[in-house]
Coordinates of C-alpha atoms and ligand atoms in Angstrom, one line a residue:
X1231 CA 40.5 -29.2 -31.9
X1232 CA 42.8 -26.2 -31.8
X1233 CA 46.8 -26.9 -31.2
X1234 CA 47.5 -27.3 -26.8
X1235 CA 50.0 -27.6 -24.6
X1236 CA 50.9 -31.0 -24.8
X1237 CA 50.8 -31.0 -20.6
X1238 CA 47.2 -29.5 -20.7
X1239 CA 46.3 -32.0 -23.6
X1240 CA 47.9 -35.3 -21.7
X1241 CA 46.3 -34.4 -18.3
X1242 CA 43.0 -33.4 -19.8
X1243 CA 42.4 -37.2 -19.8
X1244 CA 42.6 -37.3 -16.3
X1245 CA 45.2 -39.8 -16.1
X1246 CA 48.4 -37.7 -15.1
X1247 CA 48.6 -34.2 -13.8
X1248 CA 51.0 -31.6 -15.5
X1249 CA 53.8 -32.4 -13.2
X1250 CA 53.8 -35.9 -14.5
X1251 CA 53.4 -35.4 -18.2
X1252 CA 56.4 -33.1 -17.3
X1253 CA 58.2 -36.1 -15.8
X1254 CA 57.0 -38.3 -18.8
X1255 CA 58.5 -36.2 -21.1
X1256 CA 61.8 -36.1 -19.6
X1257 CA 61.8 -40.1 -19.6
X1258 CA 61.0 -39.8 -23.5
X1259 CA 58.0 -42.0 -23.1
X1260 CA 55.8 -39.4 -25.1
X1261 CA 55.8 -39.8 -28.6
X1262 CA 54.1 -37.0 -31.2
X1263 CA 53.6 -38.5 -34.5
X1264 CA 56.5 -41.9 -33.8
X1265 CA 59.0 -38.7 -32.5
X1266 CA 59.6 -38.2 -28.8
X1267 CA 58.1 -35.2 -27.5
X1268 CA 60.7 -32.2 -26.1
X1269 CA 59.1 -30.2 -24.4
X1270 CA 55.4 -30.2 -22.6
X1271 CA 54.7 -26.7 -23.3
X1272 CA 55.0 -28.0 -27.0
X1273 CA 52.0 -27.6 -28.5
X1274 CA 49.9 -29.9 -31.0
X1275 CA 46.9 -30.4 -32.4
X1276 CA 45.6 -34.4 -31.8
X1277 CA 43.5 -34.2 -34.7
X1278 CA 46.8 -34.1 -36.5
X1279 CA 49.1 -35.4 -34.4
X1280 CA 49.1 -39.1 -33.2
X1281 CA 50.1 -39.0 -29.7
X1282 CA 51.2 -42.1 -27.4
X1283 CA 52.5 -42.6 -24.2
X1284 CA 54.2 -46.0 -23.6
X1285 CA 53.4 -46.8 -26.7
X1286 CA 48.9 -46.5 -26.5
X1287 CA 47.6 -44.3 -28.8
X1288 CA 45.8 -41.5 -26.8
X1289 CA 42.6 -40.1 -27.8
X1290 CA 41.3 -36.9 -27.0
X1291 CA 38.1 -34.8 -26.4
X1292 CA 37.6 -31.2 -25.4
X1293 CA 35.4 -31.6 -22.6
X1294 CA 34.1 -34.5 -20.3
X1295 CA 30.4 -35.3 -19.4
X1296 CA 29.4 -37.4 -16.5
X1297 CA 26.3 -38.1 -15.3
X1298 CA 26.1 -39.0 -11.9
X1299 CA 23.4 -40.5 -9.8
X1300 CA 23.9 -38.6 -6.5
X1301 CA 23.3 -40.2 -3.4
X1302 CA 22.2 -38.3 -0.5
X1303 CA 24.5 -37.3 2.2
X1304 CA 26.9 -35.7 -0.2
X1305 CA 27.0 -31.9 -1.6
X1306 CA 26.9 -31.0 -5.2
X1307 CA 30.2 -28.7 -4.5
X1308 CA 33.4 -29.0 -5.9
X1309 CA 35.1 -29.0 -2.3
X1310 CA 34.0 -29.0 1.4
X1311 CA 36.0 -28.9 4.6
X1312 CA 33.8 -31.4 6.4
X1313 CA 31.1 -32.9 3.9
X1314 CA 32.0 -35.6 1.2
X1315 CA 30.8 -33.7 -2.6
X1316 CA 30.0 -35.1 -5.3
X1317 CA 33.5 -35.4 -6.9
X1318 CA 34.1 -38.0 -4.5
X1319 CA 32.3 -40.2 -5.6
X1320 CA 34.6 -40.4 -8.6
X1321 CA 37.9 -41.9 -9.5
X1322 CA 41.0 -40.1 -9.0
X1323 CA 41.9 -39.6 -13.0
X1324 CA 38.3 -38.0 -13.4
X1325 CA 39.0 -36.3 -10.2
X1326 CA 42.2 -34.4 -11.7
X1327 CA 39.8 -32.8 -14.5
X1328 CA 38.0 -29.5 -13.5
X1329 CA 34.8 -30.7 -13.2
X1330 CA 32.0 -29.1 -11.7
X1331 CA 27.8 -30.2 -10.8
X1332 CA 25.9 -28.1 -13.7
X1333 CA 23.5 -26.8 -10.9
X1334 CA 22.7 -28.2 -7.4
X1335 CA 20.9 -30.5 -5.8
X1336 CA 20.6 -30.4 -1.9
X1337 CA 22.4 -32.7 0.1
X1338 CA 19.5 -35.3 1.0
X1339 CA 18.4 -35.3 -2.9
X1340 CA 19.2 -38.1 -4.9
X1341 CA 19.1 -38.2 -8.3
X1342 CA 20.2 -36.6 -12.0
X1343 CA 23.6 -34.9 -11.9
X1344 CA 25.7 -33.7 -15.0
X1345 CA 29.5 -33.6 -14.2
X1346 CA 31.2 -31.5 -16.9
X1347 CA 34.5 -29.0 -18.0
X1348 CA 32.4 -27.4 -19.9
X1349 CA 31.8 -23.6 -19.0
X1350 CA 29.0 -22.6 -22.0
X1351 CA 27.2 -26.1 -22.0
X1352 CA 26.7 -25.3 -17.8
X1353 CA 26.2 -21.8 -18.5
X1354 CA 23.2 -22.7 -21.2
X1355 CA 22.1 -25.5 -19.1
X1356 CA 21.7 -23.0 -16.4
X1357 CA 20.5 -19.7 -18.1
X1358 CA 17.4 -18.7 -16.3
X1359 CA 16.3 -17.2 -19.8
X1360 CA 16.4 -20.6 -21.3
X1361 CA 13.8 -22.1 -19.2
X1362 CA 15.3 -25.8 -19.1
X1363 CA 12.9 -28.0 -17.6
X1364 CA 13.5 -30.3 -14.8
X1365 CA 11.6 -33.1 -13.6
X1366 CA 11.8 -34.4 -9.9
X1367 CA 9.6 -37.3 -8.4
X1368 CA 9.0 -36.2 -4.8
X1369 CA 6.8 -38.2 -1.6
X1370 CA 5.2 -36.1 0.2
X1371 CA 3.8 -35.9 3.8
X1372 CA 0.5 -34.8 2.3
X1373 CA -2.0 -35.1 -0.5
X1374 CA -1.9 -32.4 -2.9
X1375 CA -5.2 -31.7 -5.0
X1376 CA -6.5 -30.8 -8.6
X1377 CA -6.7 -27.6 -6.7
X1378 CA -2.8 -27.7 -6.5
X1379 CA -2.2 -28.8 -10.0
X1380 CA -3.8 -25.7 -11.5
X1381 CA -1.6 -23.1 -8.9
X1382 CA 1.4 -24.7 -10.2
X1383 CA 0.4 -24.0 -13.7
X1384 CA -0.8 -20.7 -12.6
X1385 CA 2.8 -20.1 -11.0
X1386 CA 2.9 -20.9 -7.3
X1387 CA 3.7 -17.9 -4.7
X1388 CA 6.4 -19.3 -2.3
X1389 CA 6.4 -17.6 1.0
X1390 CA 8.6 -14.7 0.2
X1391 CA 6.2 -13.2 -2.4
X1392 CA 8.1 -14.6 -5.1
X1393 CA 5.9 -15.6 -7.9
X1394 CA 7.8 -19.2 -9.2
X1395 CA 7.5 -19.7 -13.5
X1396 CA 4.0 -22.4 -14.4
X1397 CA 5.1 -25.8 -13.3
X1398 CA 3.6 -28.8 -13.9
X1399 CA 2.8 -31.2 -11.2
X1400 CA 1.3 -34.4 -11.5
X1401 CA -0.3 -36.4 -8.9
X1402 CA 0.7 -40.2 -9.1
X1403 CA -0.4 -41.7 -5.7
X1404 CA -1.7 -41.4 -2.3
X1405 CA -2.7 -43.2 0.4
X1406 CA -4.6 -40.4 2.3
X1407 CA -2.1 -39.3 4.1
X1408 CA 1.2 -39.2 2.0
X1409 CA 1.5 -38.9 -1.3
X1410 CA 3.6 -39.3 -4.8
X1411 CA 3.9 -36.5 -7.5
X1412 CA 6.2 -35.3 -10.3
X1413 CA 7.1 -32.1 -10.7
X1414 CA 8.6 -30.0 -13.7
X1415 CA 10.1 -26.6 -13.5
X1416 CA 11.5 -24.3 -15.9
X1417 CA 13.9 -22.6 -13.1
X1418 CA 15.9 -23.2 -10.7
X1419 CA 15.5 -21.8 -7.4
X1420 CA 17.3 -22.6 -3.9
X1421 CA 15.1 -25.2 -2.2
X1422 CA 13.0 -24.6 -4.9
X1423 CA 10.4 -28.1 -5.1
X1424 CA 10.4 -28.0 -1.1
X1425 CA 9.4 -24.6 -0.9
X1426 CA 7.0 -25.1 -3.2
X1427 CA 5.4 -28.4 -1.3
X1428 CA 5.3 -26.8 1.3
X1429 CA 3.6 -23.6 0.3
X1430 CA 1.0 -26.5 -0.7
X1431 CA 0.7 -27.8 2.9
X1432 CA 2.6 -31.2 1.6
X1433 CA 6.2 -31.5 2.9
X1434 CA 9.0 -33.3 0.9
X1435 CA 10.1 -36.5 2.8
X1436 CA 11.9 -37.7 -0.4
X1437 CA 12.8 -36.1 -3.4
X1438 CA 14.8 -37.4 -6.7
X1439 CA 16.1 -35.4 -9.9
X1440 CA 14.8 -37.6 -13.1
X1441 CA 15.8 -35.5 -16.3
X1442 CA 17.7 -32.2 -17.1
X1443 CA 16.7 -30.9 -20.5
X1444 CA 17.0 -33.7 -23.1
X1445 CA 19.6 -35.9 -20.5
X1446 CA 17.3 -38.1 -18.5
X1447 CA 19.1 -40.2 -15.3
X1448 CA 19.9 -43.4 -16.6
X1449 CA 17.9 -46.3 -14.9
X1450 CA 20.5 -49.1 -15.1
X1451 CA 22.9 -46.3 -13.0
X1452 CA 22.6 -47.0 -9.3
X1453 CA 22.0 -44.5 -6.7
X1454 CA 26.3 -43.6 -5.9
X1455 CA 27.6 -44.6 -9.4
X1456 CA 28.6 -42.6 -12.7
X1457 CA 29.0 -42.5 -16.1
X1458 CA 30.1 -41.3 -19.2
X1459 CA 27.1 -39.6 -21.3
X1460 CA 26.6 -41.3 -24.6
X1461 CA 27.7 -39.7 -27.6
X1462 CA 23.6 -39.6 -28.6
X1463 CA 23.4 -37.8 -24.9
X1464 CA 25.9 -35.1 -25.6
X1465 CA 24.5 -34.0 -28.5
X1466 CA 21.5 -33.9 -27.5
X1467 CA 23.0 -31.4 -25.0
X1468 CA 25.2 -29.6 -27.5
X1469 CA 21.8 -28.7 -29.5
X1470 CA 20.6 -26.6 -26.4
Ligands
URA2845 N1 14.3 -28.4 -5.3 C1 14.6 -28.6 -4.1 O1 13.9 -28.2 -3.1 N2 15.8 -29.3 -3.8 C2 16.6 -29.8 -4.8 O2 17.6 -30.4 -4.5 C3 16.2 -29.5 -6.1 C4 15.1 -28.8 -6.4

């Protein structure tokens, strides 16, 4: 890691804001290698420098990755004047990080959703020339058909003439009337998997992100909770 602010670098763990590594400072309860710190515009290095506050040895990483299993009812935004986003659902110390959804799910889908600081890793994640696949399990008010299947693969034109990448869907169940499928894009359009349902005569009643690239949801993480992604996880993103 290259040498920071000793501010930045405490609240970068999420566990006190700038003002209070400020504060913490003052009280001399920082130490930088056994030394109370003097300033927090000071800047170090924690590969080098053993930092402590209150005596606990911190330890540091650039960024932060958090997979999230969104709920519905909440917006994959980083704010909202009247609607509870996904940051939320967090705890305050994760809170005070700069973390943002890596993409967007709509507010009644549940599912896969990467929480990160990390500008590149969203910007690859998201590059429309990188084609990152997505998988969603949708029900559907409606059977879809072989027929379907090969005008996904074909690339599907939505109602506004727009001619979506080859998808891939594949038909899991029906009962004659509604039905279950998975679909897997290589883009990310607004309302992209509805739109494209519907186009097919088959509405979404229900519709869940399972995997991002190589990050798939985790199926011990309930529907609401979070975690941290493994270190296997993140580089498995890193590689993108
Ligand atoms: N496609 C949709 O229609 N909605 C989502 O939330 C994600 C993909």
């Amino acid at each position: 890691m290259a040498q920071m602010r000793l501010d930045k670098l405490l609240s970068s763990t999420g566990r006190w804001s700038r003002r209070e590594v400020k504060q913490l400072v003052r009280e001399g309860r920082v130490l930088a290698d056994g030394r109370p710190a003097v300033a927090a515009d000071d800047k170090y290095d924690p590969e080098h420098t053993v930092l402590q506050v209150d005596g606990e040895r911190l330890s540091f990483s650039e960024h932060c990755y958090v997979m999230l299993h969104k709920p519905t009812g909440v917006l994959s935004a980083t704010e909202d004047r009247c609607t509870p986003t996904v940051l939320d659902l967090l705890p305050l110390e994760l809170q005070k990080r700069e973390l943002f959804p890596v993409g967007r799910l709509d507010k009644d889908t549940e599912g896969l959703l990467l929480l990160t600081d990390d500008g590149p890793l969203a910007h690859r994640l998201l590059s429309p020339r990188r084609h990152v696949d997505k998988v969603y399990y949708a029900r559907l008010d409606g059977v879809l058909t072989e027929a379907d299947c090969a005008a996904f693969a074909d690339g599907l034109v939505l109602e506004d003439g727009y001619r979506c990448l080859p998808a891939q869907l594949r038909l899991l169940a029906d009962d004659g009337g509604r039905s279950e499928v998975l679909i897997t894009l290589h883009e990310g359009k607004f309302h992209q998997v509805k739109r494209m349902a519907a186009r097919c005569g088959a509405p979404v009643l229900y519709l869940k992100r399972l995997s991002m690239g190589p990050l798939r949801l985790d199926p011990a993480l309930e529907c609401g909770k979070w975690r941290y992604l493994t270190k296997e996880e993140k580089e498995s993103l890193l590689l993108l």
